[in-house]
Every structure is written in C-alpha cells, then in structure tokens.
Amino acid sequence: MSATRIIDKKKLADFLETLSSDCEVIIPTVEDGNLLFSELGSSKLEDSFKGRPIVSPKEYLFPQKEKILAFDTTDKVNVDIKAYTNDKKRVIWGIRPCDLHGIKTLDAIYLSDFVDTYYQARRKNTIMMGLNCNEPCETCFCNSCQTGPFASEAYDVVFTDLGDKYLVKVGSDAGQEAVDKIPNLFAEATNDDEKKAGELEEKSKQSFQRKVDVDVAKQNLPESWDDALWAEESEMCILCGGCNFTCPTCHCFNIEDVQCGEKASIRMRYWDSCQLGGFTQMAAENTRENQAARLRQRIFHKYIYTPDKYDGAIGCTGCGRCIEVCPVNIDITHILGRVASK
Amino acid sequence: MIENIYVPHLMTITKIRDEAENVKTFTLEFKDSQIGKNFDYKPGQFGEVTLFNIGEAPISITSSPANKGYLELSVANVGKVTSALHQKNEGDVIGFRGPYGNGFPFEEVSGKNILFVAGGIGLAPLRSLINQMFAERNKFGKISILYGCRIPNLLCFQNELDNWAKLENSEVLLTVDACPENDWKGNIGVVGSLLPNIDIDLENTVAFVCGPPVMIHFVILDLLKMGFSGDNIITTMERRMECGLGKCGHCNIGEKYVCKDGPVFSYQQLKELGENI
Ligand SMILES: Cc1cc2nc3c(=O)[nH]c(=O)nc-3n(C[C@H](O)[C@H](O)[C@H](O)COP(=O)(O)OP(=O)(O)OC[C@H]3O[C@@H](n4cnc5c(N)ncnc54)[C@H](O)[C@@H]3O)c2cc1C
Ligand code: SF4
Ligand code: SF4
Ligand code: FES
C-alpha cells in the first residue's frame, strides 16, 4: 500500500464532509451522555475521541432488527415473496481496533459456507476507518486478546491521534480510493510521525488495568466443564442479554413473521441472546436448562468453539463491553482468571 | 441477482394423509418444476418449512430420494407453525427451503446389517433411509426395524411397516408403552425392550436411532451395554433451530452447528462434543 500520511486534525471534518457527499458517514458521538455511533451531521466531531463507544458498530452490518422478506398471500397460490435489499454506501469512522477485529470474526461466520445475503450486501458497501487507542478504558483487555490497542489488520484506513494531527495508514484499495478523493488534505508522514505513533502504542500497551492469560485460560477451559465456578459466577445473572447485545462478535438471531394486515407479513430477524432461557427451548425440553450452562456456553463459544471452527482466532475481542454493561458485575476477565489459575 | 439463502420456494400440497393421532403426512411439489427437477437430497436431511405470515419450522424430509418429483413431510401438531400446517388443504401453497444438514451415511454402511430403532415421529427421517435402502436392497445385509410409540394410535407409516416386514431378509418389531384401549396384540414396553428379541451380529451391524431425546438416551445405553461401538450407533440430534444455515447460533453444540454439521452424528462424535445429549 501507499506511504503513510498525516492529516491535520482540523481538516478531518473536511475529509469526512467530502466523503459524505456520496455516502453515509457514521462516527462516534455523544447522545444522552453515552458514546454511540451515529450519522455525521447530527454529531459533534470533537466528541468522537472520548474512549470506546458503548456499543460496537456491528449494528450497521447486522442490525438489531432487520426486515428480510415480505410475504403477500392475497393470491393464495401465487404467494408474493419480496426480498429486502440494502445497497446504502457507508463509511464508518472511528472504529476501535477491537471492533475491527470483531468485524473480521463476523465475516468468518456470515461469509463462509452459506453466504448471508444481508450481511454480505452491507459489508460490501461499508468502508471501515479505524482509530487506534492511545488510552484504553478501565474494562478494556484487547492487549491480552491481541486485537489492540493498535490495529494491525481488518481496516480500510486507520488513524492514530498524534495530538494536533493524525497518522493515516491505508489497508485496502477501498481505503486508498477514499483517501485519494481529496489528496491535498493529506501530507506524507515523516519518520518522526511514525516514531511518535510507535511510542504512543507502547505507552498504551503499558496502561491496561486488566490482563488475562488467554493461552492458559484456553488450555484449562475444557477441564473446567463441570466446575462449580459456572454456577457461582452466573448466580446473580438477571438474564438481560446485555453482554450479548454489546458484544462485537455475537451473531445469534431469531427469525419471526410479523403480520401486517390479514394477508401479509414481514419476516424479520432480531438479535438473540444465549443467556436467555428460551434460546434453546424446544417442544419437549430445554437443552441448556440452567444459567451455569448458559454462561459456560458464552465463554466456551468465544474461547473454544470459534477458534476451533474458524481460523484459530478467539471470538473475544477484549473490548470489555460485557463487563461494563452487566448490571450485576459478571466479569469475563475475572472468570477467565479463575479458569487460568486452576 | 445474488442468491438469497433465506427465500423459500413455493410448494403445492398435493396430498394430505392422516398418519397417526396428531400427525399428518403432506406430499409437496415445487411450483416451479425446474427447481423440482434440480432438487436433490439425502435421507436425514431436512428443510425449513414456511407457513406464510406465521413462521418457519425445521422438518425432516421423510420421502426417499428414490421417489422423484415430490417430497413428503410428516408433521406432528405441537405449536404455532405445525398447527397452521395441519389446517392446510390439498392445493394450498407453503414455502420450503433446503435441503439442509449432512444426512445419514449410506455408501459408508453398505455391506452391513442395519438395525433401525425408532420412537414416535422419529421414524419419519429414518423412513427416508429405509426406503432408499430397500431400493438398493443388495447393498445391505439384514434390515431390522424396531419401532415403538406411547400408544397404538401414534404409530406412523403402518402400511409401510407391514410391507417392509414382508420383504426378504428383513424384520419389523413393534411395541407400545401402554394400550389404554386394549386393542393391541403386540409387545408392550419401551422400544429398547425389543432388542433382546433379535439376533445381532455386533461386528457387522450399524444401528440408526431416532426419536424423542429420552428414548434416544436409553436406547443408546442399551446398545452400548450390548457391545455396540460408539461409531456404529448413528443418531440425529434435535436442537432449537432458526436458520438451518449455521448462522443464527441456536443449534450450536461445541464447534458444530447441528443444522449444518448434523443433525446426524455417531454416538462417538457426540461424546466428543461434550454438551448433554
Ligand atoms: C432437524 C429437525 C428435524 C425435525 N423434523 C421433524 C419432523 O420430521 N416432523 C415433526 O413433526 N417435527 C420435526 N421437528 C420438530 C419441529 O421442528 C418442531 O416441532 C417445530 O419447530 C415446532 O414449531 P411450532 O411453530 O409448531 O411450535 P411452536 O409454537 O414454536 O412451539 C412449540 C414448542 O416447540 C418449541 N420450538 C419452537 N421452535 C422450535 C424450533 N425451531 N426447533 C425445535 N423446537 C422448537 C417451542 O419452544 C415450544 O416448546 C424437527 C426438528 C429438527 C430440529
Ligand atoms: S479494547 Fe482495546 S481496541 Fe477496544 S477500545 Fe479498548 S483499548 Fe481500544
Ligand atoms: S449482562 Fe450480566 S446479567 Fe445480563 S445476561 Fe449478561 S451476564 Fe447476565
Ligand atoms: S439453526 Fe441457525 S445455526 Fe443452526
């Protein structure tokens, strides 16, 4: 790829503004005190750097609720089936390295074997612009999961905050094209700029408050299957599903027909949560009948099943959101710590 | 246009038969005959059946690939989608996408004696395999079919059971757990209680087990006690399913998705997967 560039911080707004002329630009922004992703214009750019958004940007690739098909049975025999499509072009700016990695995991799930039509359409039309983390949040542990705090892959363009300017690295043709739209906004980076970024990365890596020995935890997990820790750790769970809904790699969903009028319906899909009792409910039985089994599923899915099934990388990005969101302080780093110390 | 994996095909219900109490068998033909011609499947595979404006449910294909031009589904009425299907008439149209799942081993077990142990509606997926085996009869040794239900009214495919029993080198043994009407002359007891009544050449027999989870559990224990190896016990897993495509996560056990990597597993594989069976 092309040489590393810099852009003056004051000019970032111009860059995003220009991009927004032919696509939707999404950036982190503060709403009711929470940092969320939303459309440029309704948002203030200076808010966008205030740490990790409380949700990942997966909503833009795999919406919390999505119309997939529409049925009309007015003609009983020639039932009309319409498939929804989505070809909105988007740039998402300010994606943290953990979330870039999360999207890579979603790609592995949705784009392998049967290709998920809806995810593929959105993914193809989305340009991902990352923002490296100079200051991890209290719950972040991406360093342990090797997904951050600086991105090494899975971005189209990635920015590093150097104070009054950004270092800009391009990671794909689509990223190159975006940057080339307004070349005069960018200047060539100097060795000093690159050196500064390197120092920031080192400093960031030193400032994590949480650490998990992922290799040891992974190694010990199978042995922990029948351990009392699953019941102990899940005892307080109130089945809110927050940990799943904020997770950048949780991909589970329900499919449901929502009736509109007597002879028509929309087939929707909704995020679902493996922490909820109904997730495995069948006519005759529930195959994961207690919360201990459900918590174990969440952890095993991320740390054992996903790496076994796909390319070896764990399905946890270390973003720490499940810790932050949990109303009863169920803490994945604490659980993995217990497993690792067995 | 990109192929959309969630779009069902339209199928016409050409025949409905009362199979047993609360169970009906539906014969379906693709409205688009071209799709019908290209549609190929293996016994043990299933499809997601759409009742428009109601929802979807995973249902095994019970017809055999040896019979071309139509599909059969045998469905117990247990809830929203299945009861809506039971209200349909011949000529009505429903949706179907599939076939999904791995299906039963077939060539892999040729040359073997085959033991089927089925409970209730669990005979539906096995029936597909049984008929395909009878269609290629010389590939297999003795075929034994043990079938049990709670009460006689729940026995499915009675005509076929009679026919299979008459075929050369095959046997059919039936049982019911109880007989409230006292009109049953056969065996009474769980299906596993039939096992001692048949001669089994352990080295050369592969068992296929399908039915409600409790029944599968106990029959597998019986077979293991008799000396069957885990590799020679083949069963199907029932799990909550939404997509059938390995995406929605509902049917996940270990690194497998039952909908895609299963629903057919050997007992050996299930043991290695861990989660309760
Ligand atoms: C691979 C596979 C093959 C199957 N083959 C057959 C078959 O050949 N014949 C047959 O009669 N049945 C079969 N089933 C079971 C059938 O899918 C369920 O009975 C059906 O989904 C219930 O749907 P419903 O809308 O009628 O019931 P609902 O109103 O949805 O619910 C009735 C009960 O079924 C449970 N349930 C709901 N959705 C599912 C689901 N997706 N999977 C499992 N349980 C669910 C509910 O929790 C509830 O307890 C099969 C299931 C699987 C997984
Ligand atoms: S987990 Fe790592 S990459 Fe994600 S926000 Fe925290 S420091 Fe940044
Ligand atoms: S966020 Fe906490 S309380 Fe809510 S489902 Fe997850 S573990 Fe349970
Ligand atoms: S049914 Fe959706 S993953 Fe298996």
XYZ file of C-alpha atoms in Angstrom, chain A residues 71-304:
234
model
C -44.961 -12.048 2.038
C -48.285 -11.264 0.457
C -50.803 -14.091 0.303
C -53.653 -12.188 -1.336
C -53.280 -14.659 -4.196
C -53.169 -17.862 -2.151
C -51.482 -19.857 -4.868
C -49.050 -17.335 -6.274
C -47.756 -16.059 -2.975
C -45.712 -12.927 -3.496
C -42.280 -13.036 -1.877
C -40.159 -9.934 -1.820
C -36.615 -9.914 -0.508
C -35.356 -6.702 1.059
C -32.079 -5.406 -0.225
C -29.676 -2.861 1.114
C -27.191 -1.022 -1.024
C -26.519 2.028 1.103
C -22.884 3.031 0.884
C -21.278 3.843 4.202
C -18.073 4.918 5.773
C -17.743 4.182 9.456
C -15.027 6.311 11.036
C -13.562 5.846 14.485
C -13.867 2.071 14.763
C -11.633 0.898 17.587
C -9.177 -1.935 16.864
C -11.184 -4.405 18.970
C -14.242 -3.715 16.840
C -12.298 -4.005 13.582
C -11.316 -7.433 14.773
C -14.929 -8.167 15.717
C -15.996 -7.466 12.162
C -13.356 -9.864 10.937
C -14.911 -12.536 13.148
C -18.404 -11.744 11.828
C -17.020 -12.052 8.292
C -15.768 -15.552 9.077
C -19.198 -16.562 10.357
C -21.504 -14.885 7.867
C -19.437 -15.092 4.702
C -18.327 -18.731 4.920
C -20.318 -21.728 3.626
C -23.808 -20.358 3.085
C -23.165 -16.670 2.474
C -25.548 -14.489 4.474
C -27.214 -12.347 1.845
C -27.965 -9.370 4.068
C -24.657 -9.170 5.867
C -22.768 -9.532 2.620
C -24.634 -6.642 0.988
C -23.960 -4.283 3.883
C -20.391 -5.407 4.317
C -19.565 -4.875 0.657
C -20.821 -1.293 0.856
C -19.051 -0.350 4.070
C -15.640 1.255 4.320
C -14.090 0.789 7.734
C -11.928 3.554 9.142
C -10.245 2.671 12.393
C -8.994 4.793 15.247
C -6.153 3.436 17.362
C -6.406 3.673 21.121
C -3.914 5.803 22.985
C -5.818 5.361 26.228
C -7.591 2.071 26.927
C -10.721 2.215 29.090
C -10.900 0.605 32.504
C -12.610 -2.541 31.196
C -10.502 -2.962 28.022
C -8.285 -6.038 27.726
C -7.666 -6.244 23.973
C -3.960 -6.367 24.613
C -4.464 -9.822 26.150
C -6.542 -10.922 23.154
C -4.065 -9.492 20.648
C -6.664 -7.410 18.873
C -5.483 -3.961 20.049
C -4.853 -1.310 21.225
C -3.418 -0.555 17.763
C -4.872 -2.217 14.698
C -2.671 -4.363 12.532
C -5.349 -5.649 10.142
C -9.009 -5.595 9.103
C -9.168 -1.866 8.330
C -9.520 0.103 5.115
C -7.891 3.116 6.719
C -6.677 3.552 10.274
C -5.951 6.786 12.153
C -3.597 7.392 15.069
C -4.047 10.507 17.149
C -0.716 12.351 17.329
C -2.049 15.384 19.174
C -2.612 18.040 16.531
C -2.682 15.632 13.617
C -3.454 12.036 12.685
C -1.160 9.461 11.246
C -3.111 7.749 8.466
C -2.456 4.221 7.254
C -4.249 2.663 4.321
C -5.077 -1.047 4.409
C -7.089 -1.725 1.262
C -7.913 -0.495 -2.226
C -11.228 0.872 -0.998
C -9.365 2.810 1.687
C -6.904 4.126 -0.860
C -9.697 5.317 -3.089
C -11.326 7.178 -0.198
C -8.089 8.913 0.755
C -7.317 9.757 -2.876
C -10.592 11.654 -3.216
C -9.045 14.717 -1.578
C -5.326 14.176 -1.758
C -4.435 17.741 -0.797
C -5.796 17.189 2.707
C -3.048 14.687 3.375
C 0.697 15.097 3.611
C 3.393 12.497 3.669
C 4.225 11.280 7.168
C 7.759 11.863 8.441
C 9.862 9.358 10.353
C 9.169 11.407 13.442
C 5.431 10.951 12.986
C 5.838 7.211 12.696
C 8.140 7.162 15.690
C 5.653 9.118 17.756
C 2.896 6.654 16.829
C 5.150 3.788 17.885
C 5.767 5.418 21.248
C 2.060 6.005 21.766
C 1.383 2.364 21.020
C 3.964 1.236 23.563
C 2.613 3.632 26.167
C -0.942 2.470 25.513
C 0.067 -1.152 25.911
C 1.554 -0.378 29.300
C -1.584 1.263 30.612
C -4.059 -1.646 30.677
C -5.670 -2.221 34.032
C -6.837 -5.706 33.109
C -4.902 -8.649 31.880
C -5.985 -12.183 31.025
C -3.665 -15.072 30.346
C -5.646 -16.186 27.326
C -3.456 -19.159 26.415
C -3.613 -20.696 29.873
C -7.316 -19.966 30.211
C -7.962 -21.634 26.847
C -5.918 -24.610 27.857
C -7.770 -25.008 31.171
C -11.287 -24.388 29.894
C -12.141 -27.941 28.766
C -11.226 -29.243 32.223
C -13.469 -26.660 33.854
C -16.624 -28.020 32.182
C -18.119 -29.454 35.370
C -16.563 -26.927 37.718
C -18.695 -25.188 40.317
C -17.429 -21.844 39.039
C -20.090 -21.671 36.302
C -22.909 -21.846 38.815
C -21.138 -19.462 41.168
C -20.343 -16.861 38.535
C -23.789 -16.963 36.918
C -25.793 -16.951 40.118
C -26.612 -13.229 40.028
C -27.414 -13.095 36.293
C -30.729 -11.378 35.630
C -30.948 -12.614 32.013
C -30.897 -9.171 30.455
C -28.849 -10.209 27.421
C -26.742 -7.055 27.600
C -23.471 -8.940 27.369
C -24.522 -10.485 24.059
C -26.054 -7.344 22.622
C -22.964 -5.232 23.206
C -20.552 -7.941 22.075
C -18.962 -7.148 18.704
C -18.893 -10.825 17.706
C -22.231 -12.159 18.971
C -24.123 -13.110 15.841
C -27.155 -15.078 17.037
C -30.633 -14.206 15.844
C -34.270 -15.212 15.751
C -36.450 -15.203 12.671
C -40.055 -14.139 13.081
C -43.011 -13.300 10.848
C -44.691 -10.067 11.858
C -48.181 -9.864 10.487
C -49.267 -6.665 8.745
C -52.921 -6.890 7.876
C -54.659 -10.179 7.282
C -52.800 -11.382 4.220
C -49.319 -10.001 4.538
C -46.338 -10.178 6.824
C -42.758 -9.145 7.127
C -40.194 -11.744 8.054
C -37.809 -10.107 10.492
C -34.663 -11.185 12.157
C -33.721 -9.984 15.610
C -30.626 -10.312 17.721
C -30.998 -13.109 20.225
C -29.035 -13.918 23.354
C -27.692 -17.279 24.507
C -28.013 -16.044 28.095
C -31.805 -16.117 27.830
C -33.657 -19.246 28.892
C -35.724 -19.548 25.717
C -32.704 -19.650 23.445
C -32.589 -23.448 23.402
C -36.239 -24.149 24.273
C -37.857 -26.920 22.236
C -41.211 -28.624 22.422
C -40.072 -31.438 24.698
C -37.150 -29.952 26.594
C -34.643 -27.181 27.034
C -31.163 -28.389 26.158
C -29.384 -25.756 28.256
C -31.570 -25.742 31.288
C -29.686 -23.578 33.806
C -27.748 -20.331 33.909
C -24.472 -22.091 34.665
C -24.721 -23.935 31.331
C -25.610 -20.697 29.546
C -22.701 -18.715 30.958
C -20.399 -21.610 30.127
C -21.736 -21.559 26.572
C -20.945 -17.852 26.216
C -17.364 -18.291 27.362
C -16.722 -21.576 25.544
C -18.218 -20.197 22.350
C -15.787 -17.283 22.340
C -12.691 -19.076 23.563
C -13.015 -22.673 22.299
